[in-house]
One Martini backbone bead per residue (centre of mass of N, CA, C, O) as a GRO file, in nm:
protein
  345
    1UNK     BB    1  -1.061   0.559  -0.386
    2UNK     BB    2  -1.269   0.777  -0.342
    3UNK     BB    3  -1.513   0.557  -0.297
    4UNK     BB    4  -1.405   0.480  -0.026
    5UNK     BB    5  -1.308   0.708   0.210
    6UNK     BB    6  -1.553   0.660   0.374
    7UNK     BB    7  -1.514   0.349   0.464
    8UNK     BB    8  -1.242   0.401   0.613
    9UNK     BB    9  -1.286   0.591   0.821
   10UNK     BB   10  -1.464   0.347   0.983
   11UNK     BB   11  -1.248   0.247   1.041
   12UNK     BB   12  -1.007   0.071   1.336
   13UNK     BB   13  -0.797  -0.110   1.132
   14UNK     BB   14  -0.470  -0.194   1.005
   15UNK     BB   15  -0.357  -0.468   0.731
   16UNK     BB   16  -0.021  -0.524   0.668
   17UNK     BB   17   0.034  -0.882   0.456
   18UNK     BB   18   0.341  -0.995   0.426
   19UNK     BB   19   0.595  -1.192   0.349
   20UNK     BB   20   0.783  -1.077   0.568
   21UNK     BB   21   0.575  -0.835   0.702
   22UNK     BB   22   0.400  -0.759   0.975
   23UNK     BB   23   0.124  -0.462   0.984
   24UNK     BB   24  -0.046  -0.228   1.246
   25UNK     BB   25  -0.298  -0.032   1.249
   26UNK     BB   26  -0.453   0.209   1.493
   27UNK     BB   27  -0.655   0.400   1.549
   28UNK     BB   28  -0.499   0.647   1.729
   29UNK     BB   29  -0.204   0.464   1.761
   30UNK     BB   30  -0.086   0.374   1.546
   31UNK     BB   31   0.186   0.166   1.510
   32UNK     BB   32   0.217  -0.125   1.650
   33UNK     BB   33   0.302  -0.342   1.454
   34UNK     BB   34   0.641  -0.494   1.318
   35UNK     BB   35   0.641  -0.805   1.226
   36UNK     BB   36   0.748  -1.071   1.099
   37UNK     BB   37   0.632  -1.331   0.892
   38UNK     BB   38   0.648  -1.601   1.154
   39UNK     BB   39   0.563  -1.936   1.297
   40UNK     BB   40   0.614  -2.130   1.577
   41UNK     BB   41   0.522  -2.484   1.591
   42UNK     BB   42   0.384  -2.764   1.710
   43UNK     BB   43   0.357  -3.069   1.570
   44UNK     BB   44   0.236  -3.268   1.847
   45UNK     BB   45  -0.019  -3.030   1.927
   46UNK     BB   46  -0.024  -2.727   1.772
   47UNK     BB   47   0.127  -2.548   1.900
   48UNK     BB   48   0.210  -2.197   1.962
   49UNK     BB   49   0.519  -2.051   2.026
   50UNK     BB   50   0.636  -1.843   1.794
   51UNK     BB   51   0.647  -1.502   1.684
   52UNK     BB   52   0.820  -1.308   1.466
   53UNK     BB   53   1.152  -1.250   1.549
   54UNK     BB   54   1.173  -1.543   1.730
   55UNK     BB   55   1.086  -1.735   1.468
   56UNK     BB   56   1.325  -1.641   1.252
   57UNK     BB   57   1.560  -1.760   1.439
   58UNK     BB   58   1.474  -2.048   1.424
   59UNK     BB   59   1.540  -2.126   1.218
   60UNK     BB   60   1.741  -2.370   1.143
   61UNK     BB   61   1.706  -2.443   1.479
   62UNK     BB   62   1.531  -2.718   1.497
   63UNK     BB   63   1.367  -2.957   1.557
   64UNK     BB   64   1.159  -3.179   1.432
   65UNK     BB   65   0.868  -3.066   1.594
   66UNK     BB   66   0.982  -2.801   1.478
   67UNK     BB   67   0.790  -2.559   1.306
   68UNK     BB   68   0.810  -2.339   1.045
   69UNK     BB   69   0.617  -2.032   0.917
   70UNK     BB   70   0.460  -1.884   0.626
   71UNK     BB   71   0.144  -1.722   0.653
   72UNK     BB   72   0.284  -1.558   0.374
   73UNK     BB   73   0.304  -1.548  -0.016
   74UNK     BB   74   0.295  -1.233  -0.174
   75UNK     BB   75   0.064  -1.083   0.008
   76UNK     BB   76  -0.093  -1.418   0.042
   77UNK     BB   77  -0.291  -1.580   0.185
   78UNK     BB   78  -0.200  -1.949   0.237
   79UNK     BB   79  -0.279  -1.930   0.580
   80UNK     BB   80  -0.515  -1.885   0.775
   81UNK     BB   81  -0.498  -1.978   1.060
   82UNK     BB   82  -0.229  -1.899   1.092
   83UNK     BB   83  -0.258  -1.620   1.048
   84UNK     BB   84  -0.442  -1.558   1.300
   85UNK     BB   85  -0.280  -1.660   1.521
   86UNK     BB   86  -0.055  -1.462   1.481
   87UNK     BB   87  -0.200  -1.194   1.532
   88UNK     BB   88  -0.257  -1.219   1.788
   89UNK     BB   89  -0.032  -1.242   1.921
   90UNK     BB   90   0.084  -0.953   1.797
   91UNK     BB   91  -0.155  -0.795   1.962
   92UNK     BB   92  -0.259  -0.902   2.205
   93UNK     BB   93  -0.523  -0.899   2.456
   94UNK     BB   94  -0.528  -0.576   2.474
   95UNK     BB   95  -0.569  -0.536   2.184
   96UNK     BB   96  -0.826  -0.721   2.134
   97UNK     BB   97  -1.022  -0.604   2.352
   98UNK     BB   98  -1.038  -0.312   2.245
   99UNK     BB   99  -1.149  -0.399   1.957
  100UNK     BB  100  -1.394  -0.568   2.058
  101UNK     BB  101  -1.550  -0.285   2.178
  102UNK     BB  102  -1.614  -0.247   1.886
  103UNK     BB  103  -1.841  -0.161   1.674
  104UNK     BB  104  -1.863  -0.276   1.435
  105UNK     BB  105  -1.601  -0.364   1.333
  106UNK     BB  106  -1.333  -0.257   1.116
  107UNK     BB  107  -1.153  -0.270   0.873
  108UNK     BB  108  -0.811  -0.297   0.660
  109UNK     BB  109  -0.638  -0.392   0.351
  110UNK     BB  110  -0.366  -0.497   0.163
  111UNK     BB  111  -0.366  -0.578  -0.202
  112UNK     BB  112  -0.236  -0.672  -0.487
  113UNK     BB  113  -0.231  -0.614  -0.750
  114UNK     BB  114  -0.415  -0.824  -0.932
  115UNK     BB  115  -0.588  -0.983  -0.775
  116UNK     BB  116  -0.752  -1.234  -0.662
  117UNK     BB  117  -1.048  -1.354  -0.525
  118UNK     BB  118  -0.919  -1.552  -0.355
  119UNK     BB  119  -0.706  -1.355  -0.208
  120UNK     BB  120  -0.861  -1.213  -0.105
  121UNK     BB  121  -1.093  -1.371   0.079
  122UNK     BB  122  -0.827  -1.465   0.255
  123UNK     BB  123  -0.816  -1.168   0.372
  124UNK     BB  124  -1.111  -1.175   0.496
  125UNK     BB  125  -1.105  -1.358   0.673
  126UNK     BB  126  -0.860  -1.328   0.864
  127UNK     BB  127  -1.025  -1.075   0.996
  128UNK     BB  128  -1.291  -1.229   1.053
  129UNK     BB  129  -1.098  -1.376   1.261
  130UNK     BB  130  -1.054  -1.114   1.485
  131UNK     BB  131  -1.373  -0.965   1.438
  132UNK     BB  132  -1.455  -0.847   1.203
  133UNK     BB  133  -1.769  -0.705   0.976
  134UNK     BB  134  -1.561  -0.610   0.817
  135UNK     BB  135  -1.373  -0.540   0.497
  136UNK     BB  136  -1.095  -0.350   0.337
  137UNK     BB  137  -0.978  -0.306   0.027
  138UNK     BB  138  -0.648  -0.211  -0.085
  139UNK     BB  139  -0.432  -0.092  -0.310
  140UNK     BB  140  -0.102  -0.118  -0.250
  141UNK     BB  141  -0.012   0.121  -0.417
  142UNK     BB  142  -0.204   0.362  -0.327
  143UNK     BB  143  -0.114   0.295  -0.002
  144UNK     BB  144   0.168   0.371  -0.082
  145UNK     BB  145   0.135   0.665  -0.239
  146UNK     BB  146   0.046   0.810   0.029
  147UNK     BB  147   0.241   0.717   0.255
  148UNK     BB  148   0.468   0.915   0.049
  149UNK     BB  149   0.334   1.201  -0.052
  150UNK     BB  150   0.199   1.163  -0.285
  151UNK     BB  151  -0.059   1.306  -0.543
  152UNK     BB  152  -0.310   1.108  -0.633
  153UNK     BB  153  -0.549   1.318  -0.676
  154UNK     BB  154  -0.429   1.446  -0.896
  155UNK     BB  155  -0.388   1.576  -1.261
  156UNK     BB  156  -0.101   1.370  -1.199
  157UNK     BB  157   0.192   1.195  -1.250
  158UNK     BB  158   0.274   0.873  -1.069
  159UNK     BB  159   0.528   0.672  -0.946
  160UNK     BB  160   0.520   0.380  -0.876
  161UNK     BB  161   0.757   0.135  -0.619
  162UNK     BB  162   0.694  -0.185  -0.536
  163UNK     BB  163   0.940  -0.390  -0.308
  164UNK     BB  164   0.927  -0.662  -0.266
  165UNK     BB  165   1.003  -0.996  -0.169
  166UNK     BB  166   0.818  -1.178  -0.395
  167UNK     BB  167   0.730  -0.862  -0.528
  168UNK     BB  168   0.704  -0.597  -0.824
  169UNK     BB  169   0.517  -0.302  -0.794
  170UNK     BB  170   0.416  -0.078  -1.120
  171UNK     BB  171   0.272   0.260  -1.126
  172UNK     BB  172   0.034   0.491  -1.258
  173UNK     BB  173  -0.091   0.782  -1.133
  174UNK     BB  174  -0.432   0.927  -1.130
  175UNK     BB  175  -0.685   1.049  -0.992
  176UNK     BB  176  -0.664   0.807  -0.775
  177UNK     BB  177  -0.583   0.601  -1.003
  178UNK     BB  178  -0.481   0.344  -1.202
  179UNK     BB  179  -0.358   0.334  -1.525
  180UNK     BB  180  -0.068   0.163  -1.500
  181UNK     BB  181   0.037  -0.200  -1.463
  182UNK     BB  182   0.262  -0.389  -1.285
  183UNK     BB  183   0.368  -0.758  -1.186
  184UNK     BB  184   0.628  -0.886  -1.047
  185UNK     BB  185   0.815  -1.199  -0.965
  186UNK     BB  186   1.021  -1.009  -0.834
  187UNK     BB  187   1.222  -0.982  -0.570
  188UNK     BB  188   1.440  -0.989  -0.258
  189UNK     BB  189   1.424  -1.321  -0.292
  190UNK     BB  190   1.592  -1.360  -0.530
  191UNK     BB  191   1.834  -1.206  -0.501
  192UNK     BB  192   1.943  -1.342  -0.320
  193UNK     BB  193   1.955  -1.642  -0.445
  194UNK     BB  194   2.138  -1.537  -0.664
  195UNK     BB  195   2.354  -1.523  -0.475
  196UNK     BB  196   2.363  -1.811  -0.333
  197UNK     BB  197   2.428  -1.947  -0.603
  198UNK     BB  198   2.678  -1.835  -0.686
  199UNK     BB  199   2.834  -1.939  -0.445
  200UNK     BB  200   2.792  -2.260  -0.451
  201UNK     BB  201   2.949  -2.234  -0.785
  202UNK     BB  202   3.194  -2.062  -0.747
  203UNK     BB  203   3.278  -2.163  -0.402
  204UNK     BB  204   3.140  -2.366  -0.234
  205UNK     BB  205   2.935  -2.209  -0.065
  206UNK     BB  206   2.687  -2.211   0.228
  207UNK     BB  207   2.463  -2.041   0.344
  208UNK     BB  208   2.240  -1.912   0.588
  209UNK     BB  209   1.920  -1.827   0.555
  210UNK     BB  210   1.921  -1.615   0.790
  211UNK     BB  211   2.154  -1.508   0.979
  212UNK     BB  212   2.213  -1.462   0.702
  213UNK     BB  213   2.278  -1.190   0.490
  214UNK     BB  214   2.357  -1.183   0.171
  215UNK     BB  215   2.329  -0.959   0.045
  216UNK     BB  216   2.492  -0.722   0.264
  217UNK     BB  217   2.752  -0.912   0.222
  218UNK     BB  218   2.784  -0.836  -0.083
  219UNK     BB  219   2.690  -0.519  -0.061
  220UNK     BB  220   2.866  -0.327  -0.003
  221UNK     BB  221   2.805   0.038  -0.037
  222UNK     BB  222   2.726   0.093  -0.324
  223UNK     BB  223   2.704  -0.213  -0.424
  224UNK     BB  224   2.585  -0.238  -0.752
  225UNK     BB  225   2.798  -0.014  -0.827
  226UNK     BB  226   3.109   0.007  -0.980
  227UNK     BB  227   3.211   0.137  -0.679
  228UNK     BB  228   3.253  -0.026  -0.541
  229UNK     BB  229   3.359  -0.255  -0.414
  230UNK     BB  230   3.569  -0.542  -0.528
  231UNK     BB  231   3.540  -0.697  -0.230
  232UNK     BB  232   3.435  -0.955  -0.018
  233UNK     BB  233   3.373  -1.122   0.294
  234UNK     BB  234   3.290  -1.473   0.334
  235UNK     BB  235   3.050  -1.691   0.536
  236UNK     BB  236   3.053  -2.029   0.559
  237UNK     BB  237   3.011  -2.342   0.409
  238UNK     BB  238   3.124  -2.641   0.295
  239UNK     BB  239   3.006  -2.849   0.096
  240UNK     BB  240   3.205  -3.085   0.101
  241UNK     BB  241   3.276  -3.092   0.449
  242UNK     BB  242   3.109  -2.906   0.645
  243UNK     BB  243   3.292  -2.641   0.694
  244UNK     BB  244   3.406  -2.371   0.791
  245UNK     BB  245   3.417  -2.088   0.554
  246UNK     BB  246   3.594  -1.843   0.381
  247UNK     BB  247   3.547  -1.600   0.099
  248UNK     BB  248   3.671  -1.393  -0.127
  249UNK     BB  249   3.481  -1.169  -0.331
  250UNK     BB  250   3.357  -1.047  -0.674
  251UNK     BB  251   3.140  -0.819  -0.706
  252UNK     BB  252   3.109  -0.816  -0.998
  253UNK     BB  253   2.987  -1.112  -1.009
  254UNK     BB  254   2.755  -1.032  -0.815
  255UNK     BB  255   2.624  -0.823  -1.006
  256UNK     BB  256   2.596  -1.046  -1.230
  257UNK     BB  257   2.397  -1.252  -1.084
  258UNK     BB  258   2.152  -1.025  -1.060
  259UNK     BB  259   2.070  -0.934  -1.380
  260UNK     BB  260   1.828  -1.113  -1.431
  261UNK     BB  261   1.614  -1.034  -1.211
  262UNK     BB  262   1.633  -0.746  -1.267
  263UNK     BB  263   1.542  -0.696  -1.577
  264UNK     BB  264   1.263  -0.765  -1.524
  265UNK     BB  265   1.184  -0.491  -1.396
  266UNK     BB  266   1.252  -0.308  -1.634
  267UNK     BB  267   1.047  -0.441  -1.827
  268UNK     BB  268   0.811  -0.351  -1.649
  269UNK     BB  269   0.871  -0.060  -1.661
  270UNK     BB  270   0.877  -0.060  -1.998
  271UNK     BB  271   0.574  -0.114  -2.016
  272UNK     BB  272   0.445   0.127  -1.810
  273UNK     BB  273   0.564   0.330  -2.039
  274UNK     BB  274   0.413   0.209  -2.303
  275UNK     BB  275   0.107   0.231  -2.173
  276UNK     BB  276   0.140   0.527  -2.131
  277UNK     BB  277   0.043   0.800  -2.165
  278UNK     BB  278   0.249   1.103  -2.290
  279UNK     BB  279   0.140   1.323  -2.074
  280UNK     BB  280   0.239   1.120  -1.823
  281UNK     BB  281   0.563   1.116  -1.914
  282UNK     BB  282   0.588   1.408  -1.886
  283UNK     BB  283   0.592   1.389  -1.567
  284UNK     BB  284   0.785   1.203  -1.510
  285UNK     BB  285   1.047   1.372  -1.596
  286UNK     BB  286   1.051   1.520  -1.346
  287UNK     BB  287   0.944   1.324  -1.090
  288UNK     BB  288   0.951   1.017  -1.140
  289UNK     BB  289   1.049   0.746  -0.914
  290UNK     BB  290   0.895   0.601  -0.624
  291UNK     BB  291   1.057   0.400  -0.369
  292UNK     BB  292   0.931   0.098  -0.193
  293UNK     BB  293   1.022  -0.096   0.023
  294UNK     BB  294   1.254  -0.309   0.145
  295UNK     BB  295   1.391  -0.343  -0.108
  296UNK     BB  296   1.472  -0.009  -0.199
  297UNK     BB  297   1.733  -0.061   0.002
  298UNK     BB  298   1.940  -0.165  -0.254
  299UNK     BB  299   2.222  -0.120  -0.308
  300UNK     BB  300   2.188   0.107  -0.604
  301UNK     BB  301   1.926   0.032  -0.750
  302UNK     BB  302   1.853   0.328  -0.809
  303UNK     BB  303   2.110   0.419  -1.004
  304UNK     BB  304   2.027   0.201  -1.177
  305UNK     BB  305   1.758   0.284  -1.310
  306UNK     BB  306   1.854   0.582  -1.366
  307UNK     BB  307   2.025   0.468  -1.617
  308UNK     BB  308   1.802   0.348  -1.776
  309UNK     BB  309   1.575   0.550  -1.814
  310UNK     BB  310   1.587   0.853  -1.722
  311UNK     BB  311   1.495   0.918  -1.477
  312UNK     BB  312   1.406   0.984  -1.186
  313UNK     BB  313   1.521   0.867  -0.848
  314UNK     BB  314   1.331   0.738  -0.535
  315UNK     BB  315   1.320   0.728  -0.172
  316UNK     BB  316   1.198   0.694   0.073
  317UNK     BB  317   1.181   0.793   0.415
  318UNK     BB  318   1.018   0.504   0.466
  319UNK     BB  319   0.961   0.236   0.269
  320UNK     BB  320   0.888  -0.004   0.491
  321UNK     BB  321   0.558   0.143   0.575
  322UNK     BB  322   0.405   0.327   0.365
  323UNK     BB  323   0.121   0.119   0.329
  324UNK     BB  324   0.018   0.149   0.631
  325UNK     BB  325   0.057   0.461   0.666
  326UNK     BB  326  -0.159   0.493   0.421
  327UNK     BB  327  -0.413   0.352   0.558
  328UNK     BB  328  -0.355   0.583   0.811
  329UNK     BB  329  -0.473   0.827   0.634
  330UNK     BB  330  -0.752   0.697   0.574
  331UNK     BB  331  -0.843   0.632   0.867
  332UNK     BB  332  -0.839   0.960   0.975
  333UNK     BB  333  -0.904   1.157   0.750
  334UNK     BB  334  -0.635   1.325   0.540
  335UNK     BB  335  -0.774   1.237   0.264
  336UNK     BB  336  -0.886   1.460   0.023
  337UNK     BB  337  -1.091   1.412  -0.219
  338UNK     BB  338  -1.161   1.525  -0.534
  339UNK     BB  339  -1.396   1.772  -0.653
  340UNK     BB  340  -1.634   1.755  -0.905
  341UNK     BB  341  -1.813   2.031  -1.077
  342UNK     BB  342  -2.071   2.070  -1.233
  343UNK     BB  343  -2.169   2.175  -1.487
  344UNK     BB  344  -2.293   2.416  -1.603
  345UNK     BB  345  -2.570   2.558  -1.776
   0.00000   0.00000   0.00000
């Protein structure tokens, strides 16, 4: 990170393009976009209908010939083109106008850890598709780790959990740079999933896929912890007559079948422990785990780590913003990387 530093603080704005959610930050006017990653075309002219939360209302309510698309999936622009048409439509006319009378546009990105080159690629073409001549790109931890306000530049160890949509990183930073890092493929697009399944095989209830939120339906109050409601009551569709119907759940249920995703995370977590020096795994024990991403306020989640673990955890104070946040702290030039002056003769 030292080392971008200098070239980020000349960008003059940043994007964070999430599974969920796309987030934009313009230098000088701070958080502008923040906006689900959702379009809706006419498939019959290719025209672009709606984006944003308005396209993400229409899920599963549109006739044939208007499609619904996610041009970002995993943090990976998968669709450079609807992703581009997307941004536009969400910058507006006037900041997009703003933005092209700079010389040199330049922009910053945030991209997931140990992204492939392909996947960098696609985040650069988009961007350099609304007009940048430059774009940075930032590991999405690192810029979440800024985000929310650890040391990541000191000679001491910091761990961050990015929970994202559809994948979940987590790593060790020291002195500006990741230690060691894993990226499981499991976020909370799964835990919804696994809720999902859960209900339509123990009670042949069908969910609909946005306009309920399932997590948030079945986990409320503790959530995860055994301290929770004993049920709750869902509405949903019957499988079978495929009418409207109500069933009580018992949340102790649904905390069993989302263990499977959950395991994986934490098996995670055991490897970025087991992979860290000693001396850096001594200061997680006082610092602990700080947790960031708009999964990471999955009721109960940090509750379970911190009894997995034995180490504090803790939720950033804006979870689900960090990420872009932190790409804007250091395109501001807020953040001073530390320098090491060569010992004297």
């Amino acid at each position: 990170m030292t080392a971008n530093l200098e070239q980020l603080r000349r960008c003059h704005f940043a994007v964070d393009l999430g599974a969920a959610r796309t987030r934009v930050y313009v230098k000088g006017s701070g958080l502008v976009v923040d906006q689900p990653s959702v379009a809706a075309m006419n498939t019959r002219n290719g025209a672009l209908i709606a984006v944003g939360e308005f396209a993400e209302k229409m899920t599963g309510r549109t006739p044939d010939y208007i499609r619904v698309v996610r041009p970002v999936s995993g943090g990976t622009v998968v669709d450079i083109e609807m992703a581009q048409r997307m941004l536009r439509q969400l910058l507006g006319d006037r900041l997009r106008r703003s933005l092209r009378r700079r010389p040199r546009l330049r922009a910053a990105a945030c991209t997931p850890h140990d992204a492939d080159p392909l996947a960098q690629r696609a985040t650069i073409e988009t961007l350099v598709g609304l007009g940048a001549r430059r774009v940075e790109l930032v590991d999405t931890l690192i810029a979440a780790a800024v985000g929310c306000g650890l040391p990541v530049e000191q000679p001491e160890a910091t761990m961050i959990m990015v929970c994202g949509a559809a994948a979940t990183q987590v790593a060790v930073l020291s002195l500006g740079s990741i230690v060691t890092a894993q990226r499981i493929p499991v976020g909370g697009e799964a835990v919804d999933h696994a809720i999902v399944q859960h209900l339509r095989h123990a009670h042949a209830l069908m969910l609909p896929s946005q306009s309920v939120r399932p997590l948030q339906l079945a986990l409320s109050g503790n959530g995860l912890t055994a301290h929770g409601p004993e049920s709750t009551e869902i509405h949903g569709r019957d499988v079978a007559t495929g009418l409207a119907r109500s069933v009580r759940v018992d949340t102790a249920a649904v905390r069993d079948a989302i263990q499977t995703p959950l395991t994986a995370v934490l098996d995670g977590i055991g490897r970025v422990l087991r992979e860290c020096p000693p001396d850096l795994v001594a200061d997680l024990a006082d610092r602990g785990i700080m947790m960031v991403g708009g999964s990471a306020l999955l009721p109960g989640l940090d509750q379970m780590l911190r009894e997995a673990t034995g180490v504090p955890v803790h939720i950033a104070e804006r979870p689900d913003v960090c990420a872009v946040q932190g790409l804007g702290e250091m395109l501001e030039g807020r953040i001073e990387p530390l320098v090491l002056d060569p010992l004297s003769a």
